XYZ file of C-alpha atoms in Angstrom:
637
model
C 0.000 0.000 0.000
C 2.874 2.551 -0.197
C 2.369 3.362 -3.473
C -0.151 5.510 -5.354
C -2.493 3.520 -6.802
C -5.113 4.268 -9.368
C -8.434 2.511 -8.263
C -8.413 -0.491 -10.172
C -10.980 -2.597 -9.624
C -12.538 -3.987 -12.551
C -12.281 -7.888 -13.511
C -10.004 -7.408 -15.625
C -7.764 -5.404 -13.967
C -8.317 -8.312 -11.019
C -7.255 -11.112 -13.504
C -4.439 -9.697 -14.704
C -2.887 -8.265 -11.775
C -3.397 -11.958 -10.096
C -1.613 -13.601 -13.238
C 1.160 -10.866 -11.914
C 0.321 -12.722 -8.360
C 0.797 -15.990 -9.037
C 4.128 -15.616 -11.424
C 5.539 -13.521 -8.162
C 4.320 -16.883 -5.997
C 6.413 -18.997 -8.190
C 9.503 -16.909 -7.998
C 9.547 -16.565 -4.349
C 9.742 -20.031 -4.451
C 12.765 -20.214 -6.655
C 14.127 -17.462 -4.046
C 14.254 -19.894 -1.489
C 14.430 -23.472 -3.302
C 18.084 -21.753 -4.596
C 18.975 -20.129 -1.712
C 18.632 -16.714 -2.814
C 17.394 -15.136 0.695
C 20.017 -13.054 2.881
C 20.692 -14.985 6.344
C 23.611 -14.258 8.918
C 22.320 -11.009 9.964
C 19.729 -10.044 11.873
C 18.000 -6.453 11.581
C 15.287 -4.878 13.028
C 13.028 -2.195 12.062
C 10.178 0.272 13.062
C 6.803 2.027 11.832
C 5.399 4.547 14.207
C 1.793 5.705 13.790
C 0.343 8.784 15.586
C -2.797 10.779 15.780
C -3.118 14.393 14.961
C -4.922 16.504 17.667
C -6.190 20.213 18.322
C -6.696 22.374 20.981
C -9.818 20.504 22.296
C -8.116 17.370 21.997
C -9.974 16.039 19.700
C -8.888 14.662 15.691
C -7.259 17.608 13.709
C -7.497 16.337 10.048
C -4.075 18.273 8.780
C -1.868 16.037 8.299
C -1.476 16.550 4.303
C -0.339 19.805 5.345
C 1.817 18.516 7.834
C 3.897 16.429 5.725
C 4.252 18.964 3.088
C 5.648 21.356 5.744
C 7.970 18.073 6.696
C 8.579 17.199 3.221
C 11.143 14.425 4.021
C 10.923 10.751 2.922
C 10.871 9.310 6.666
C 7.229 10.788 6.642
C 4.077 9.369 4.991
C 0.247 9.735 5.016
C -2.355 6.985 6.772
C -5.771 6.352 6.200
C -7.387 9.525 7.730
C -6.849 12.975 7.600
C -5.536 13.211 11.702
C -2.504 10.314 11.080
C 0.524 10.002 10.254
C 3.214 7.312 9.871
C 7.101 7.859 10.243
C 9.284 4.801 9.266
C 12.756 4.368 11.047
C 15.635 2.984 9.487
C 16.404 -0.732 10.053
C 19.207 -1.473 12.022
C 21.777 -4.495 12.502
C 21.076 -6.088 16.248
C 24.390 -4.734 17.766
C 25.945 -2.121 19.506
C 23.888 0.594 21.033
C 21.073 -0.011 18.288
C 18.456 0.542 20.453
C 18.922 3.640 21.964
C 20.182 4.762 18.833
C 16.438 3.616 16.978
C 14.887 5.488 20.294
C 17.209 8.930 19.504
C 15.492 8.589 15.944
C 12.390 7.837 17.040
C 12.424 10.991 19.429
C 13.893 13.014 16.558
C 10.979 12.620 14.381
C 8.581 13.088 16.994
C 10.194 16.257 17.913
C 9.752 17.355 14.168
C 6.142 16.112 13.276
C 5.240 17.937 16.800
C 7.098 21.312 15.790
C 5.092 20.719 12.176
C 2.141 20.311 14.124
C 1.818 23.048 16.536
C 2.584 25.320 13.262
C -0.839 24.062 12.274
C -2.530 24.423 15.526
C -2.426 20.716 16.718
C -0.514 18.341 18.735
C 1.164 14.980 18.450
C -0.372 12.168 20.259
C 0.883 8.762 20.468
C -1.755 5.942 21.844
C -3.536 2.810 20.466
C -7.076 4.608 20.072
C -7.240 8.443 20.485
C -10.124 8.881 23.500
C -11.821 11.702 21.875
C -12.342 10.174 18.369
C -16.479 10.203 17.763
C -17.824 8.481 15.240
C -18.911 11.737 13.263
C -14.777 12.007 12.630
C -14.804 8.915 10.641
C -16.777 10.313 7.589
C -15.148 10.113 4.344
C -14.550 13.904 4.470
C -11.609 12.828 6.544
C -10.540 10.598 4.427
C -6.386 11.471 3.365
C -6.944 12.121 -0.449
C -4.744 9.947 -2.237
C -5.696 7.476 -4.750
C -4.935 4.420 -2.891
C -7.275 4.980 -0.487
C -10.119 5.459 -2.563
C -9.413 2.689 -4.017
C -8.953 0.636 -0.861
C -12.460 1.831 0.275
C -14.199 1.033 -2.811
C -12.832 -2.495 -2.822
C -13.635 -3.173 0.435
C -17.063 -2.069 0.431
C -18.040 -4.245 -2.872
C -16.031 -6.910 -0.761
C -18.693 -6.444 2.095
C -21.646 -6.176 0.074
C -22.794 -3.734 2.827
C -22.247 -1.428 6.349
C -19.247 -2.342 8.183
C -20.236 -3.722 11.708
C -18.604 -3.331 15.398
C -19.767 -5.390 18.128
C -17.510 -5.314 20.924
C -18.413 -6.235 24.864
C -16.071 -5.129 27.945
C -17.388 -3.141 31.051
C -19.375 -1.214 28.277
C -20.788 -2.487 24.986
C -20.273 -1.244 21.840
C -22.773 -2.180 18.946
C -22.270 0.509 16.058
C -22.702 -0.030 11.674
C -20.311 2.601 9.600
C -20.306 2.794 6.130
C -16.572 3.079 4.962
C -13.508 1.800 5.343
C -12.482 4.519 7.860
C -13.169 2.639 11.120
C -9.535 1.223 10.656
C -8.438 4.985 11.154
C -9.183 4.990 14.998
C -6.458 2.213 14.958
C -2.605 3.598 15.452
C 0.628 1.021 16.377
C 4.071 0.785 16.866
C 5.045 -2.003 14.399
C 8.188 -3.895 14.689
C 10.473 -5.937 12.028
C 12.658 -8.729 12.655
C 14.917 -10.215 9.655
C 15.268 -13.883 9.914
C 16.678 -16.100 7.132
C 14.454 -18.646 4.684
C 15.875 -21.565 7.091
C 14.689 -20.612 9.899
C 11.637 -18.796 9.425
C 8.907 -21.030 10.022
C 10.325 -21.662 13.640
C 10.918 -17.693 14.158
C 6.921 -17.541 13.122
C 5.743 -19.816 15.028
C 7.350 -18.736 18.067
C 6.547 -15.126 17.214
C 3.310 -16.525 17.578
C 3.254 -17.969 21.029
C 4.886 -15.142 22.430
C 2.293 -12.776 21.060
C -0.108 -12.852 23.699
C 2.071 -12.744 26.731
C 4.038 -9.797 25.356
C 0.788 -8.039 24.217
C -0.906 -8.408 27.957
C 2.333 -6.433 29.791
C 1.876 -3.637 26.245
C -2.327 -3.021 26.158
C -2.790 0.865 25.653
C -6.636 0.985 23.880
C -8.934 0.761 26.393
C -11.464 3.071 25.520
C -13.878 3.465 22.061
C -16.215 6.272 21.280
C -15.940 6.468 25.437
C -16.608 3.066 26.182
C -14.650 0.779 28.374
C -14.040 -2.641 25.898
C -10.961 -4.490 25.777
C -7.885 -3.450 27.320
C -6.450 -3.820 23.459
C -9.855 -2.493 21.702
C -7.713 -2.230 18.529
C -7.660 -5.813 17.987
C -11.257 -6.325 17.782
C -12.111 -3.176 16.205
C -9.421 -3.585 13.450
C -10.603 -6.915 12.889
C -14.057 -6.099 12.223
C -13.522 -3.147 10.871
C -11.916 -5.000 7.706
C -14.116 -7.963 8.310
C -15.654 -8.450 4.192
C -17.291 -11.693 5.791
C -20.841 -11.741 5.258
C -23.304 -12.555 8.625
C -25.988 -14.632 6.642
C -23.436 -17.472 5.717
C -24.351 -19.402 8.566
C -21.424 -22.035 9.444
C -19.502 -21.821 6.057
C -15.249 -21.606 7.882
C -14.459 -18.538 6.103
C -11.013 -15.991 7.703
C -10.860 -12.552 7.884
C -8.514 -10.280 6.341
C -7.006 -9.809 10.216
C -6.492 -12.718 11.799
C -3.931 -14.288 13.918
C -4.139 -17.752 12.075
C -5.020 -21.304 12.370
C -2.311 -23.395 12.901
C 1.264 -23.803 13.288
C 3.238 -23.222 10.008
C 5.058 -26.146 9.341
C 7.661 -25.473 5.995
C 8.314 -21.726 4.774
C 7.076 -18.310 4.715
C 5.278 -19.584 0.946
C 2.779 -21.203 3.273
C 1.265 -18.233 4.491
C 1.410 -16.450 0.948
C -0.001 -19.372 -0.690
C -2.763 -19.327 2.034
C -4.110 -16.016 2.301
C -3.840 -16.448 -1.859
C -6.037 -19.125 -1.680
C -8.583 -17.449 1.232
C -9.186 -14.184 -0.024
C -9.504 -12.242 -3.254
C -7.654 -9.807 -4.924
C -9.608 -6.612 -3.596
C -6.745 -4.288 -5.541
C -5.389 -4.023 -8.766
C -2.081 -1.876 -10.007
C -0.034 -2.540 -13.736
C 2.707 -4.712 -13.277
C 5.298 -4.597 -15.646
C 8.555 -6.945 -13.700
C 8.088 -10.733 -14.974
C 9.752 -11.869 -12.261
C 10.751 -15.075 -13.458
C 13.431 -14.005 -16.256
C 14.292 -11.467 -13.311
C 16.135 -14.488 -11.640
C 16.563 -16.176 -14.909
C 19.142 -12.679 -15.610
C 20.438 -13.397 -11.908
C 18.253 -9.982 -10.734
C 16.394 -9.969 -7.448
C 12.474 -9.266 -8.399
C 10.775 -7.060 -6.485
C 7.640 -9.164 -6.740
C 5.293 -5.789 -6.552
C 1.943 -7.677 -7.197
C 3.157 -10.166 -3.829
C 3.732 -6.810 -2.008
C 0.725 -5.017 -2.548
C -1.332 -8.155 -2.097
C 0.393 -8.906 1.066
C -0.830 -5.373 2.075
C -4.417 -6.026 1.942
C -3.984 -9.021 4.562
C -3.748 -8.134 7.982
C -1.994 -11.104 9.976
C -1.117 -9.871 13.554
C 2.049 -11.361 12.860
C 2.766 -10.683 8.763
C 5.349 -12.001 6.329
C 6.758 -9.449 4.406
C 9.617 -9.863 1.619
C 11.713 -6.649 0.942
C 15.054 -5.859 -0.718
C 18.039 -4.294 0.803
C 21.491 -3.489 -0.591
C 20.418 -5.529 -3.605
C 20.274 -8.343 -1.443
C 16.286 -9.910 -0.829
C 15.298 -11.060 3.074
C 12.281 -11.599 4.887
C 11.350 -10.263 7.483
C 8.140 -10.552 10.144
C 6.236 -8.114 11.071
C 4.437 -8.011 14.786
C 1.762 -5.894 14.268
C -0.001 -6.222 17.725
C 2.092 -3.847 19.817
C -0.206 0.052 20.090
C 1.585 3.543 19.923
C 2.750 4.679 23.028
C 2.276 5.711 25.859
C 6.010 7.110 25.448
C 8.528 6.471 23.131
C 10.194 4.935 26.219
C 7.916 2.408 26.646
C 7.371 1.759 22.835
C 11.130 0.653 22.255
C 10.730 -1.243 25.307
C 7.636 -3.161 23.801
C 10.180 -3.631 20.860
C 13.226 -5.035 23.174
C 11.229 -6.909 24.763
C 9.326 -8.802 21.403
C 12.610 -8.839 20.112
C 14.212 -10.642 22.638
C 11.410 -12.744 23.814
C 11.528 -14.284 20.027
C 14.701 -14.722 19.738
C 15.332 -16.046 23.351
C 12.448 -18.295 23.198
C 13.539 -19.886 19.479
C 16.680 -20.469 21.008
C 15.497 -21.985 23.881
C 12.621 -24.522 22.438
C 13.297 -25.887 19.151
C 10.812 -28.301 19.778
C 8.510 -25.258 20.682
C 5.078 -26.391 18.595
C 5.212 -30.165 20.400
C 4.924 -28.400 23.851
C 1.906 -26.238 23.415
C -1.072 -26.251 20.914
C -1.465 -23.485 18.554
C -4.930 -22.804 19.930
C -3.199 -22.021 23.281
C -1.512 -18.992 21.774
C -4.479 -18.414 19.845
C -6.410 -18.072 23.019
C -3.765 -16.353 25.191
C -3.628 -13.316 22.347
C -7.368 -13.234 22.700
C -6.947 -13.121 26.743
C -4.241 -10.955 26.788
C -6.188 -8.366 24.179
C -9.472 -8.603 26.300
C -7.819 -7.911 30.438
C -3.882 -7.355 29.160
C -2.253 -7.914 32.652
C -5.451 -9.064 34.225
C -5.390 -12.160 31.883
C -4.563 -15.955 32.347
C -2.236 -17.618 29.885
C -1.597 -20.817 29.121
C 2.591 -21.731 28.117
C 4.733 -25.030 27.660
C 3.579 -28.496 28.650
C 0.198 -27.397 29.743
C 1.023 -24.776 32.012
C -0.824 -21.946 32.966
C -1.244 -19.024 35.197
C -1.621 -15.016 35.372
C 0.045 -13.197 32.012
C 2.307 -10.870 35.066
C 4.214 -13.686 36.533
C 4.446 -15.682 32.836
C 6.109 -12.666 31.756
C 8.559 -11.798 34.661
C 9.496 -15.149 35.772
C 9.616 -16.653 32.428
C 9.711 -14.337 29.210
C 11.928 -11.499 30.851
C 14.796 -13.958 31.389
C 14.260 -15.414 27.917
C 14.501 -11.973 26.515
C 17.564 -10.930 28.132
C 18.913 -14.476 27.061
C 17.928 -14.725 23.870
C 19.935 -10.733 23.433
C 22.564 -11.769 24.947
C 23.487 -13.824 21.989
C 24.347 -10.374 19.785
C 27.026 -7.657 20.274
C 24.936 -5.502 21.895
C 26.418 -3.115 24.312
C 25.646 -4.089 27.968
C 23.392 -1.728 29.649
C 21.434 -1.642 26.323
C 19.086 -4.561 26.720
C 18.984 -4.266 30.700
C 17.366 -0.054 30.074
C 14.675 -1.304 27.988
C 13.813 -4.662 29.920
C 13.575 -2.867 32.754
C 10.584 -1.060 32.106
C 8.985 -3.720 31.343
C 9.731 -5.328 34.774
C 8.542 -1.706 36.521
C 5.550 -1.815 34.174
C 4.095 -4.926 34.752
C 5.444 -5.702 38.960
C 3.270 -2.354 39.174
C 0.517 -3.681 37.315
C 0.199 -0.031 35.621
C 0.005 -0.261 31.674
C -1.300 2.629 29.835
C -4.943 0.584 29.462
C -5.264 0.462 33.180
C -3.996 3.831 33.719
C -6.195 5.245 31.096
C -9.326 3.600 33.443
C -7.895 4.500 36.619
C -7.977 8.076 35.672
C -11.633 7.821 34.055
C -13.064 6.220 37.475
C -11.454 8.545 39.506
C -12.784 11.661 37.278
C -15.948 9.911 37.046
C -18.047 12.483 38.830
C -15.947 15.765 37.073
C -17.207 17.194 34.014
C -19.003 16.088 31.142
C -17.966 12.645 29.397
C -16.202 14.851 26.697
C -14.619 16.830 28.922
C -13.067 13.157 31.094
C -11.990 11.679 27.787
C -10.280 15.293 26.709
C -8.563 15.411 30.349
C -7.239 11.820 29.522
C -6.053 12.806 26.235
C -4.049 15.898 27.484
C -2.792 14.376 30.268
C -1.478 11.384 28.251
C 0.463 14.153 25.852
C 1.751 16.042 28.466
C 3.586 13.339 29.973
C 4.307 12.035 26.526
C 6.354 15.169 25.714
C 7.907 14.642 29.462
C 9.072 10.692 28.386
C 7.962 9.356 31.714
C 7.065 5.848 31.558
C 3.838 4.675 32.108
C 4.512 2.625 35.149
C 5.314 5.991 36.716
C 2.549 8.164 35.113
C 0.026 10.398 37.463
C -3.612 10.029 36.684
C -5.222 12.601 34.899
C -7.133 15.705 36.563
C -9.971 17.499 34.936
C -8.688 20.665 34.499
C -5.793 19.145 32.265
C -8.849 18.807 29.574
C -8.272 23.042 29.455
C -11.527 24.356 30.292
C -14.822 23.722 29.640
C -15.651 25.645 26.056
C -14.024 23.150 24.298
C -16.120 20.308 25.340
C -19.884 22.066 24.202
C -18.593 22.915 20.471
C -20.616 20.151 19.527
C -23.460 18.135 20.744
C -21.941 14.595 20.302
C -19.365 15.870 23.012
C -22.301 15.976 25.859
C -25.673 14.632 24.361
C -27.112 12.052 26.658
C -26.807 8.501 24.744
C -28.426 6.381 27.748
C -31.797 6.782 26.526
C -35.418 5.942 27.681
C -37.723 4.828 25.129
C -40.599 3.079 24.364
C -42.792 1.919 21.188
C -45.624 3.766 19.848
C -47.995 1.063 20.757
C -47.311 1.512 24.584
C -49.539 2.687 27.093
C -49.677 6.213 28.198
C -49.619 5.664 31.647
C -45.912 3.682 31.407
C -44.413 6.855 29.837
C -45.933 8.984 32.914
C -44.399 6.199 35.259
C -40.732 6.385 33.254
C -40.679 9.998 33.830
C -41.546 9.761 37.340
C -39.006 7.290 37.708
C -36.089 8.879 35.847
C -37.162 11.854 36.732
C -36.733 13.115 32.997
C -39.014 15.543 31.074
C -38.987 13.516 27.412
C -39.557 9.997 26.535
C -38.644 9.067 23.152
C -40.771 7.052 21.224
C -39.376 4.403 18.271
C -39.688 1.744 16.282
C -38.316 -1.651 16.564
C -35.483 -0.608 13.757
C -34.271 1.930 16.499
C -35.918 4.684 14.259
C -37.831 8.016 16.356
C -41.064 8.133 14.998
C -42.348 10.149 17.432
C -41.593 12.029 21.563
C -43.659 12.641 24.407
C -42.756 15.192 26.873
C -44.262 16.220 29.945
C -46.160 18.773 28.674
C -47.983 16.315 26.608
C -49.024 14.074 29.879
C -49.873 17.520 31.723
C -52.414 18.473 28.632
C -53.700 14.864 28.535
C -54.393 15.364 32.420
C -55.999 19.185 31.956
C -58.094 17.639 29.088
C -60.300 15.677 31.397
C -60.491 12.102 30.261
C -60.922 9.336 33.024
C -58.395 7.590 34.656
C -59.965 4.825 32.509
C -59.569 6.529 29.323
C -55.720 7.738 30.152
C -55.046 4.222 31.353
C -55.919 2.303 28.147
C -54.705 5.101 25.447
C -51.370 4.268 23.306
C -48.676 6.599 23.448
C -49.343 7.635 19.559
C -52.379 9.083 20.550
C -50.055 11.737 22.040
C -46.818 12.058 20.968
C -45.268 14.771 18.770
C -44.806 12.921 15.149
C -41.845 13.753 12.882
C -39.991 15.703 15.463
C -37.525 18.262 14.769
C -34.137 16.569 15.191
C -30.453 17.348 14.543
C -27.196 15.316 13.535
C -24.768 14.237 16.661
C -21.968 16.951 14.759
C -23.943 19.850 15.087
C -22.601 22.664 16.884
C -24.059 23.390 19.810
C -24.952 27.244 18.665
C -27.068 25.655 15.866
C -28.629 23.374 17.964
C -29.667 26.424 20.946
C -30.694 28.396 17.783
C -32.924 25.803 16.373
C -34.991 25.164 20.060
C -35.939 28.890 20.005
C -36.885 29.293 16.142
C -38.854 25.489 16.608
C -40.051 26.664 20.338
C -38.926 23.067 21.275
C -37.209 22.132 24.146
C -35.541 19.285 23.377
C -33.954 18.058 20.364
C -33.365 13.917 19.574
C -30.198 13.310 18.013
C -30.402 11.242 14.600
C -27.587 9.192 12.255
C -28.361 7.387 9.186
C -31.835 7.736 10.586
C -31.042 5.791 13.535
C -31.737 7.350 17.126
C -28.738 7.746 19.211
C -29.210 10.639 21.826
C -30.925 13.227 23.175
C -29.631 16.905 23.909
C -32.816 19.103 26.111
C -32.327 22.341 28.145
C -30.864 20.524 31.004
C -27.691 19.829 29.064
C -27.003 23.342 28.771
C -26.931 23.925 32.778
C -23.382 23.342 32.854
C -22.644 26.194 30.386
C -24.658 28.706 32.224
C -22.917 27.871 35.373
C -19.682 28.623 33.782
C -20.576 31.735 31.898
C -22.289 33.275 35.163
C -19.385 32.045 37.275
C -16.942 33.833 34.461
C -19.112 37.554 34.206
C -19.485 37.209 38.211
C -15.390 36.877 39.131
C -14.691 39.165 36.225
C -16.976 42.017 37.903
């Protein structure tokens, strides 16, 4: 996906780019059958992903102009509008290479930051930004380059329909979106590791194992549209969010585009090409004009582009990827599970400690897949992303127990062993693990800390205003590179005041509704109000669409009209509601929406998306602001 494409998606674009795929497919199995893949060295490389933010915290969709004030190579677009990618420069596992990959890393922060703040925004580094609504996600956001028009378009004929979250944790999450752009909420710190053809298949599968354990002591994503889900939401929500599967195929085994996998690979790193080949279609085409085969024929390397852009529309947690360097081809794989941030610190830690845990661990158990079943380390990724630290995990031999001592006891030491094996400087190796050790003996990752700080400002603010405090505080000690472990929670007024937080109505519109159908009796509406001591029951349908609201002034009109307490009991709610009520979008700004309840004389106002009801904003919501503003004219007097 790194270059430009044109949106190619016709058949026969599709059939000839996969001729492209399958002559690619045979080469890379020349590559290895002759020996053709670089081995004894091992490098490691970096991605870093970041969100964009403003002054309110919330998504600031500049980062085209970002990157043209950056206008360096390091520096490339994402999906949406408010991310950015920066790619650090792989380096040979010696020496001080890891504080030397953290300088860079800090380095390019630094820039995109200065970049930033020249455009009014703010660099943020996290798994899921807290703020991000789902109004943000619209294609209006989308970055405007070819490729990922094109990606969207495939992916939606792929679907046949609305991309689908469900995703249960303390909260629930049940939302439908109708574009690729869910993946946007999603930003990582991926890390590469070289290994040679020989030994790859062992590499993978241990990479695999030690997936889950590593990923409970690194879980940063807590929080969704301000819901409490997994303490990794990213791995659910990127996995549906590319999920082309369709619901109504009953039992038919079909995988999704992200996935972790089924089984143990057994051979090469052609198995999992020739699998995800055989599972899923070409969703992008691009001209290919390498025949690969008289490449190697000519004693060339191929660059096997139609392999590489496949390989970029499948989305295994742990991916294969080919690449060339210094003329010389290598493969390389790819852990995509660890999340940006919470610091730079701890983000090269994450990396150390992957690193070493792979490389400690395949030296340790070459006999690794007849000690524990794949659907152990299947099930300990799936545990680790739902509590991180909180989980159980199952290891070698049938042991199990909780993911904090599995990973100090056990996967530390194999880290710092399996290191120990390259010429890297001394205190290197013992820096990096040793914030993992703080981390996880102090059971403070930045998932828990991001809850810790949302329970304790539970009762401060409005739920915009919490998830904006969260946010800010999480930059602020970003910039000040204090690891998590370490990290205060966040206080209210590091959100920056309340005017932020009422710009729009999505940021405080209640969302915990009370409804009931049209068909209901009148006298349960009176009851709810009593109850809930609320002013406007909204009435819908059993699609979730308003058709109609009742507010107390209806039930004190009923009562001054005179009817019998027969009469009232027995009469259906559609005998009084209001029908087609005025409503407004969950983006509107909140001057719109006080300027539409005095032109409609209304005082409330149901909030409606893709003709769905999802909230309610009335003249109680707007108590908060007239505090402040009288509190501001009074101390200013």
């Amino acid at each position: 996906m790194g270059v430009d494409l044109a949106p190619q998606t016709s058949p026969e674009a599709i059939r000839v780019f996969t001729r492209a795929l399958l002559r690619d497919m045979l080469a890379m199995e020349r590559l290895l059958a002759e020996g053709h893949i670089e081995s004894g060295i091992r490098r490691f490389g970096a991605e870093q992903e970041m969100f964009l933010v403003n002054e309110a915290w919330r998504p600031a969709p500049v980062a085209v102009e970002v990157l043209e004030d950056l206008n360096d190579e390091p520096f490339t677009t994402e999906l949406a509008r408010f991310n950015l990618e920066a790619n650090l420069s792989p380096r040979v596992l010696e020496g001080s290479c890891f504080s030397d990959m953290h300088a860079e890393l800090d380095g390019y922060v630094d820039r995109v930051r200065a970049a930033a703040r020249r455009h009014g925004s703010e660099v943020m580094l996290t798994g899921i930004l807290p703020t991000l609504a789902k109004s943000d996600l619209s294609l209006d956001n989308i970055t405007p380059r070819a490729r990922y028009y094109a990606l969207n378009e495939a992916m939606n004929q792929a679907g046949g329909g609305a991309f689908r979250l469900r995703i249960r944790g303390t909260d629930e999450l049940m939302i439908q979106h109708d574009s690729v752009m869910l993946e946007a909420c999603n930003t990582s710190f991926q890390v590469h590791l070289q290994v040679s053809a020989e030994e790859f298949a062992h590499f993978y599968n241990v990479a695999q194992a030690v997936t889950g354990p590593v990923l409970a002591a690194c879980v940063n994503s807590p929080l969704l549209f301000g819901r409490r889900l997994w303490a990794e939401t990213r791995i659910a929500l990127f996995q549906q969010s590319l999920d082309t599967r369709g619901a109504d195929l009953h039992l038919r085994e079909m995988s999704s585009r992200v996935r972790f996998g089924g089984h143990w690979l057994e051979r090469s790193a052609v198995e999992l090409f020739q699998e995800d080949v055989a599972a899923f279609h070409v969703l992008l085409a691009t001209p290919v004009d390498e025949d690969p085969l008289a490449v190697l024929d000519e004693g060339g390397v191929p660059k096997l582009k139609a392999l590489q852009l496949f390989n970029g529309t499948v989305y295994r947690w742990n991916r294969p990827c080919y690449g060339i360097s210094k003329g010389k081809p290598h493969l390389r794989i790819e852990c995509r599970v660890l999340p940006a941030g919470p610091t730079t610190l701890d983000e090269m830690a994450n990396a150390v400690f992957w690193i070493g845990a792979v490389l400690g661990v395949a030296r340790k158990y070459p006999d690794l897949t007849e000690r524990m079943d794949f659907d152990d380390a299947k099930s300990n990724f799936l545990a680790a992303s739902r509590l991180g630290l909180r989980s159980g995990l199952a290891w070698l031999d049938g042991e199990s127990g909780p993911s904090d001592r599995l990973v100090l006891e056990t996967l530390l030491p194999l880290a710092e062993e399996g290191l120990s094996g390259y010429p890297i400087d001394g205190d290197e190796v013992a820096r990096y693990l040793s914030v993992i050790e703080e981390r996880v003996g102090a059971g403070v990752t930045g998932a828990s800390w991001a809850l810790r700080s949302l329970s304790k400002l539970k009762k401060s603010g409005t739920r915009g205003e919490r998830l904006a405090a969260i946010t800010a505080a999480t930059v602020r000690q970003q910039v000040e590179g204090t690891p998590v472990a370490q990290w205060e929670a966040a206080q209210i007024h590091d959100a920056g005041g309340w005017k932020h937080h009422y710009m729009r109505v999505e940021q405080y519109m209640t969302t915990a509704l009370t409804t009931v159908n049209q068909d209901e009796l009148v006298e349960l509406v009176a009851y709810l109000m009593d109850f809930r001591g609320i002013r406007h029951v909204l009435i819908e349908d059993s699609e979730h669409r308003l058709v109609g609201v009742v507010s107390y002034r209806s039930i004190l009109r009923l009562m001054a009209e005179g009817r019998t307490p027969a009469e009232a009991e027995a009469m259906p709610v559609s005998d009084v509601m209001v029908r087609d009520p005025v409503t407004i979008a969950p983006e509107t700004t909140t001057m719109d929406a006080i300027r539409i309840m005095r032109e409609k004389r209304v005082s409330a106002l149901p909030v409606v998306k893709d003709e769905q009801l999802i909230g309610l904003v009335s003249e109680t919501d707007f108590m908060p602001m007239a505090y402040h503003l009288l509190e501001e004219r009074l101390q200013g007097t």
